[in-house]
Coordinates of C-alpha atoms in Angstrom, one line a residue:
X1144 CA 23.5 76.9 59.9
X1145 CA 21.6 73.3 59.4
X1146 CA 18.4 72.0 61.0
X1147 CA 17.7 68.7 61.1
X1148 CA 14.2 67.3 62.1
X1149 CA 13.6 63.9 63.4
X1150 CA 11.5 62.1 61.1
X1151 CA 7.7 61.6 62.1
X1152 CA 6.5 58.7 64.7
X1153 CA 3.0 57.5 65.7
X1154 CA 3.0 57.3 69.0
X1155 CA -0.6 55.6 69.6
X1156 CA -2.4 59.3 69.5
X1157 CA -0.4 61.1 71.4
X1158 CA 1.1 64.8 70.0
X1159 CA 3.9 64.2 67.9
X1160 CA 7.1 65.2 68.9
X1161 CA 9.7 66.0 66.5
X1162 CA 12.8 67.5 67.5
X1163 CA 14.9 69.8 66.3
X1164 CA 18.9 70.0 66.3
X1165 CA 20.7 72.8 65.0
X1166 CA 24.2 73.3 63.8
X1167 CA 26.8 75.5 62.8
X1168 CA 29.6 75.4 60.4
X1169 CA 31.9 77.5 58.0
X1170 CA 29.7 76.5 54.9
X1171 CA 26.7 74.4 54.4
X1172 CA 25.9 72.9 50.8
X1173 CA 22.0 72.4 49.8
X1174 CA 21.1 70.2 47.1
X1175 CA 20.9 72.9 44.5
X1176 CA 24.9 73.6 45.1
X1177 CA 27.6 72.2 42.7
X1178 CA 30.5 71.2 42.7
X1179 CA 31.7 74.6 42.0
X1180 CA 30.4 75.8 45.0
X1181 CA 32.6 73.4 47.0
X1182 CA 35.7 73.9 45.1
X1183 CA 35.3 77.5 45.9
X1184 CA 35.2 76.8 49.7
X1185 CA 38.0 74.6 49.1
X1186 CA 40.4 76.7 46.9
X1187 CA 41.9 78.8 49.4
X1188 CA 43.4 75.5 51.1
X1189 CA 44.6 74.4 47.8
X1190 CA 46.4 77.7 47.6
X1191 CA 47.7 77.3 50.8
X1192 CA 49.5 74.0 50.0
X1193 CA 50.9 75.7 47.0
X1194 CA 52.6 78.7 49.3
X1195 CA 54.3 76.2 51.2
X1196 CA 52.1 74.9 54.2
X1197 CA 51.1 71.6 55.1
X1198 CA 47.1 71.3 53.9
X1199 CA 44.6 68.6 54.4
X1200 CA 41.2 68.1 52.7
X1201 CA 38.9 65.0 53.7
X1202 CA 35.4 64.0 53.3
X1203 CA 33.6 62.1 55.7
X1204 CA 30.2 60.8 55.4
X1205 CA 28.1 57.6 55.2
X1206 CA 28.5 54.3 52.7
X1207 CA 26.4 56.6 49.6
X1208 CA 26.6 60.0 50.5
X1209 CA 28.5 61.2 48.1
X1210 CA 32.3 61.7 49.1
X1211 CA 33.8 60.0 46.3
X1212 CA 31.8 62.2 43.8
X1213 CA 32.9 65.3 46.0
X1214 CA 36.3 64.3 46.1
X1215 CA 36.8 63.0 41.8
X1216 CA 33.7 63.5 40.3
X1217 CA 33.2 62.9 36.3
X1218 CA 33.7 64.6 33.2
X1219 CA 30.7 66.8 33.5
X1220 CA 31.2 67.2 37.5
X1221 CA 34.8 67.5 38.4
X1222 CA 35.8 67.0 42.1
X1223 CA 38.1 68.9 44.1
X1224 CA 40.9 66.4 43.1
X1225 CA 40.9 67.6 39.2
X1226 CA 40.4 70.9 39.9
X1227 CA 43.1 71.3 42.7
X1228 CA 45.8 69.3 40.2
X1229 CA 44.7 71.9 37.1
X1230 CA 45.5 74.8 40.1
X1231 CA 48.8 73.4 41.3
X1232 CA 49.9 73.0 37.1
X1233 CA 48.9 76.4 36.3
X1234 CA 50.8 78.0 39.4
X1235 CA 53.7 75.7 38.3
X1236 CA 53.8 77.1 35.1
X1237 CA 53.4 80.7 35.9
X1238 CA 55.7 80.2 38.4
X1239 CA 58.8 79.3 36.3
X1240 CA 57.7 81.5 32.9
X1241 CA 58.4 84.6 35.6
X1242 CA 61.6 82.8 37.0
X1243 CA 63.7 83.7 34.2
X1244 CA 64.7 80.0 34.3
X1245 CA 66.1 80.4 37.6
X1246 CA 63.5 78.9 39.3
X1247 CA 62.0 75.3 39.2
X1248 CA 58.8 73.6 40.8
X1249 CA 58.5 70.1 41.6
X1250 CA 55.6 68.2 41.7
X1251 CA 55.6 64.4 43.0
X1252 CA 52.3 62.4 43.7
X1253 CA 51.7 59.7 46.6
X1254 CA 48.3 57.4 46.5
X1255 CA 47.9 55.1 49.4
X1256 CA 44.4 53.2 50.4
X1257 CA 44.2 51.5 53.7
X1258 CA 41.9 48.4 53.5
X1259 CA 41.1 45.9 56.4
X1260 CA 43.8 48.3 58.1
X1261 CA 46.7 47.1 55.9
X1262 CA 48.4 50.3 53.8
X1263 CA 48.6 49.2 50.1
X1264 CA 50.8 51.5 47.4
X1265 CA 48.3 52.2 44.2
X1266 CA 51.1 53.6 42.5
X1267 CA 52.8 49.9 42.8
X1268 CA 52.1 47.7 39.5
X1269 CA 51.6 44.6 42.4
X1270 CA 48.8 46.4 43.9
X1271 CA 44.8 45.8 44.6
X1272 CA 43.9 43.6 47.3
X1273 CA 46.2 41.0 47.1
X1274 CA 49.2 43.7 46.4
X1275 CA 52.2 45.5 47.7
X1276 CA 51.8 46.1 52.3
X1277 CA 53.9 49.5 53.0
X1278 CA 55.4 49.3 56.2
X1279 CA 54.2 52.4 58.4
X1280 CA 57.0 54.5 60.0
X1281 CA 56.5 54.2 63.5
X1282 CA 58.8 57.4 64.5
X1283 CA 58.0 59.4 61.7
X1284 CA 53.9 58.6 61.4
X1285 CA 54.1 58.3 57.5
X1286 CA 54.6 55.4 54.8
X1287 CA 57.9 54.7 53.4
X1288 CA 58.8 52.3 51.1
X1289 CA 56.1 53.5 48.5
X1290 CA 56.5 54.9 45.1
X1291 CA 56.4 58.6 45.1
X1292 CA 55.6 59.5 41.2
X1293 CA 56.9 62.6 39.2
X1294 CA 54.3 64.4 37.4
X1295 CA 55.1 66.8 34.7
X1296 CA 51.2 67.9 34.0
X1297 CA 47.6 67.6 35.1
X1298 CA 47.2 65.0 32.5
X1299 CA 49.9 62.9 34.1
X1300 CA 48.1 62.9 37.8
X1301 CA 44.7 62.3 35.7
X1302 CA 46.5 58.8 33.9
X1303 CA 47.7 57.9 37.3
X1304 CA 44.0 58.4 39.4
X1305 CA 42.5 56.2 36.4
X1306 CA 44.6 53.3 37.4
X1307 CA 44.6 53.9 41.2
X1308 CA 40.8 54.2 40.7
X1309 CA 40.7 50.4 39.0
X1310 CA 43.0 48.8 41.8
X1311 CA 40.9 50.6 44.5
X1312 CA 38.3 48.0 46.2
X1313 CA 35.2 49.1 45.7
X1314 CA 31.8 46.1 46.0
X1315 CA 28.8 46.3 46.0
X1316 CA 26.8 46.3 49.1
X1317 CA 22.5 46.7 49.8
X1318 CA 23.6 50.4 51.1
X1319 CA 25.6 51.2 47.7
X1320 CA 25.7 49.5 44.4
X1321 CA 29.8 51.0 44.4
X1322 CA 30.5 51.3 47.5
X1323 CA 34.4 51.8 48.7
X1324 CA 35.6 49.4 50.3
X1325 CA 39.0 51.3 51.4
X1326 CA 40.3 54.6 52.6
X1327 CA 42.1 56.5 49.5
X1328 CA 45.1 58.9 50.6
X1329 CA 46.0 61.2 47.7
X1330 CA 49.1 63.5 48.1
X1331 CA 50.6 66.2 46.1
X1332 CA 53.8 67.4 47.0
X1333 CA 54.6 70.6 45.5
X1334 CA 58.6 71.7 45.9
X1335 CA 59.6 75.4 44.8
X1336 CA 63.5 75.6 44.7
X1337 CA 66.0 78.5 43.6
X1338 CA 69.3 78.5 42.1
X1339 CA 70.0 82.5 42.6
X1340 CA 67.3 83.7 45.0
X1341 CA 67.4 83.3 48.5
X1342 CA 64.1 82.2 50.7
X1343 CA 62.4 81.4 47.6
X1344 CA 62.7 77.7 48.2
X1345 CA 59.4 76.1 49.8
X1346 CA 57.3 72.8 50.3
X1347 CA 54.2 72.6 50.0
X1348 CA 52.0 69.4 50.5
X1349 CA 48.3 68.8 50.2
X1350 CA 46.8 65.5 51.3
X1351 CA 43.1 64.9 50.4
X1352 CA 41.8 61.7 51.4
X1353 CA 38.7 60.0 50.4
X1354 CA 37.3 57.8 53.4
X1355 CA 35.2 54.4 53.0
X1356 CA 31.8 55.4 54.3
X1357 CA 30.3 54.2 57.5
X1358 CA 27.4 51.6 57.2
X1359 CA 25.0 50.0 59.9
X1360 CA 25.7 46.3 59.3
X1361 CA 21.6 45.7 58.9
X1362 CA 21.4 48.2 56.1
X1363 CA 24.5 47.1 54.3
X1364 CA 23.1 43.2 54.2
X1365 CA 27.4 42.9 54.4
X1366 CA 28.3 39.3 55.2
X1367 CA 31.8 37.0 54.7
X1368 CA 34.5 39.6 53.2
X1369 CA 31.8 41.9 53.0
X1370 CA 31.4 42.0 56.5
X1371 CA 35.3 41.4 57.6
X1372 CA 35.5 44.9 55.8
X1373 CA 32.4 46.8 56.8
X1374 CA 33.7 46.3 60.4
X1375 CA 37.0 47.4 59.7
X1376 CA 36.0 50.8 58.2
X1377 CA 33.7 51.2 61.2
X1378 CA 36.4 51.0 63.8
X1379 CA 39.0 53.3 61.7
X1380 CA 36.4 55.7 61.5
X1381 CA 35.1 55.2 65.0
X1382 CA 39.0 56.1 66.0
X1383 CA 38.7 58.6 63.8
X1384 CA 36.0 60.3 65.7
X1385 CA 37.7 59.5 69.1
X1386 CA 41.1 61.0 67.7
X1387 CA 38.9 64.5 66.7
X1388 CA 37.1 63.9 70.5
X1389 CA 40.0 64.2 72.4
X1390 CA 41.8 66.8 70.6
X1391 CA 38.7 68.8 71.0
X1392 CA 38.7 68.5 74.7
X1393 CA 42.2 69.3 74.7
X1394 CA 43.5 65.8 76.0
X1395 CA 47.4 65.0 77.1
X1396 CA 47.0 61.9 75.4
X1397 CA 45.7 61.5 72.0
X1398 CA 45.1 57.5 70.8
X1399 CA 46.6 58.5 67.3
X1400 CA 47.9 54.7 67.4
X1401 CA 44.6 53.4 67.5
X1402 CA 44.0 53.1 63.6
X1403 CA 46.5 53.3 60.4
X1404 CA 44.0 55.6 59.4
X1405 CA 44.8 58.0 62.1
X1406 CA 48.2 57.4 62.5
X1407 CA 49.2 58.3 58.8
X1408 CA 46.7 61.6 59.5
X1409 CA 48.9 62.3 62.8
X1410 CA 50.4 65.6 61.4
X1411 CA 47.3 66.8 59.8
X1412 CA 45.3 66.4 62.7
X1413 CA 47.6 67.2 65.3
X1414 CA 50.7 69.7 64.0
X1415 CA 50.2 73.5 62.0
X1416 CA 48.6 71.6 59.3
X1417 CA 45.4 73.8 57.8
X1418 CA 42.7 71.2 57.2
X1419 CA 39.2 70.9 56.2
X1420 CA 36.4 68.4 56.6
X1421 CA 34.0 67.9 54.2
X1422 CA 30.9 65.6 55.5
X1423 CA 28.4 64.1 53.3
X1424 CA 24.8 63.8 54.1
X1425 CA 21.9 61.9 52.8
X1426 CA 19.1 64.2 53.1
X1427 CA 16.5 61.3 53.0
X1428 CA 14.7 60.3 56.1
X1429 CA 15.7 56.7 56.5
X1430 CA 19.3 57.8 57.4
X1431 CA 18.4 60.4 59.6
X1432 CA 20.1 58.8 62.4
X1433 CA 23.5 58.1 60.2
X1434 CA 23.2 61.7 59.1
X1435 CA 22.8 62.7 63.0
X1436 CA 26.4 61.1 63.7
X1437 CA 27.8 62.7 60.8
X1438 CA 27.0 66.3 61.5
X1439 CA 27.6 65.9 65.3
X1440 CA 31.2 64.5 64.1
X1441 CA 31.8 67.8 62.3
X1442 CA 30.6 69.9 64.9
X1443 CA 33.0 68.2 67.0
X1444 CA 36.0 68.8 64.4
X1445 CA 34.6 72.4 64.0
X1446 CA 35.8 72.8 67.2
X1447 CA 39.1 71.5 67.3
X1448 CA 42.0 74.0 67.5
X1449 CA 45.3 73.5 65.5
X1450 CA 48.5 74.6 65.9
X1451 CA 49.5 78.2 64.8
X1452 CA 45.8 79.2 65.7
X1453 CA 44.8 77.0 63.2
X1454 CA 40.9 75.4 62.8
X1455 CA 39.9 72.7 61.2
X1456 CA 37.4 73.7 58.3
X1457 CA 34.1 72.2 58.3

């Protein structure tokens, strides 16, 4: 459970009135956690993906709160990217040493970002801003066209995540001195196959995904290209938060189309994916209110009900 408190007003001698707004979730993080407290929420879903399911991790949050560092930390704090790569490469190995050569595992690596709605390939040496457009699928809601990388270890995916990290776009804004200035889709496809043994051939797939935060335009000072962007981000993420409304309530029609963002997350959101949201808070007063639509967007995906009896994680 969280508790939020709206910050103190003077209202000309009257008794204050601060109100209080409760939540509930499948984990909430303090402060004083680490990143090792996350990955252990997380794990299981990683595990998931590597028995064959389709699995989707993303973290939500405001320009500054801290999804980037969630999602790839540093050395000394690794994210759930790193951590979820070293998993997959030690299940590959022990996989095929008890294989008796019979069996082999796969593992292939996608990295899209979608800035001022436009999919760009970060795999592709023409990327960056100015770089490669992947067409979008329109019957089967995912990118083709893009490079889809063989990785033979963790250090591999690590070389390849430095250089998607440099062709990302990431300014500078009032609200963050690095701020991202594009959504960043990560995906590890992990394929089992068998040459002798029947059934043992799955594919597993984990998407984690790294959104730009949301920013008021007044904080942010964003102005120009700045500003072309900022509103961008605001109306993915906006559709975003429509696209997790009306699945919540249930709706015939759900405006998947609305966004690139939410069209390439159609089967995550919508099929027997297993997902979880991660959303990133600033615990400071002044963005009390940004913080307020945060949490009451995960308490809306906290409610939404997957395929397969499936939740989406929050």
């Amino acid at each position: 459970t969280i508790e939020l408190t709206e910050p103190y007003k003077d209202r000309g001698g009257l008794n204050p009135r601060q109100k209080k707004y409760r939540f509930g979730f499948d984990r909430v993080y303090n402060p004083t956690n680490d990143q090792e407290d996350v990955w252990e929420g997380a794990q299981p879903l990683v595990q998931s993906a590597i028995d064959g399911f389709d699995v989707c991790m993303f973290a939500y949050g405001q320009t500054g709160s801290g999804k980037t560092h969630t999602m790839i930390g540093d050395e000394a704090n690794r994210g759930l990217i790193p951590r979820a790569v070293e998993m997959i490469f030690a299940n590959k190995r022990e996989i095929e040493s008890k294989s008796d050569g019979d069996i082999t595992v796969k593992v292939g690596v996608e990295l899209l970002e979608i800035y001022n709605e436009e999919v760009r390939d970060l795999l592709s040496n023409e990327s960056g801003p100015d770089g490669k457009l992947v067409k979008i699928n329109v019957n089967g809601h995912e990118a083709v066209g893009n490079i889809l990388a063989t990785a033979e270890s963790k250090e591999d995916i690590e070389g390849i995540l430095n250089i998607a990290q440099k062709r990302r776009c990431v300014k500078a804004t009032k609200s963050n001195s690095e701020s991202s200035r594009s959504h960043l889709l990560f995906t590890i496809h992990f394929d089992v196959s068998s040459t002798t043994r029947e059934g043992a051939d799955r594919n597993g797939v984990l998407h984690i995904i790294d959104l730009a935060g949301s920013e008021r335009l007044n904080k942010s000072g964003s102005h120009g290209a700045l500003l072309t962007e900022a509103q961008h981000i605001n109306k993915s993420l906006s559709a975003l938060s429509l696209v997790i409304e009306k699945l919540q309530a249930k709706s015939e029609h759900i405006p998947f189309r609305d966004s690139k963002l939410t069209y390439l997350l159609r089967n995550s959101l919508g099929g027997d994916s297993k997902t979880l949201a991660i959303v990133c808070c600033s615990s400071h007063q002044v963005h009390f209110q940004e913080s307020m639509n945060s949490i009451r967007f995960a308490a809306k995906a906290s409610k939404v009900e997957l395929k397969e009896g499936n939740q989406i994680s929050v």
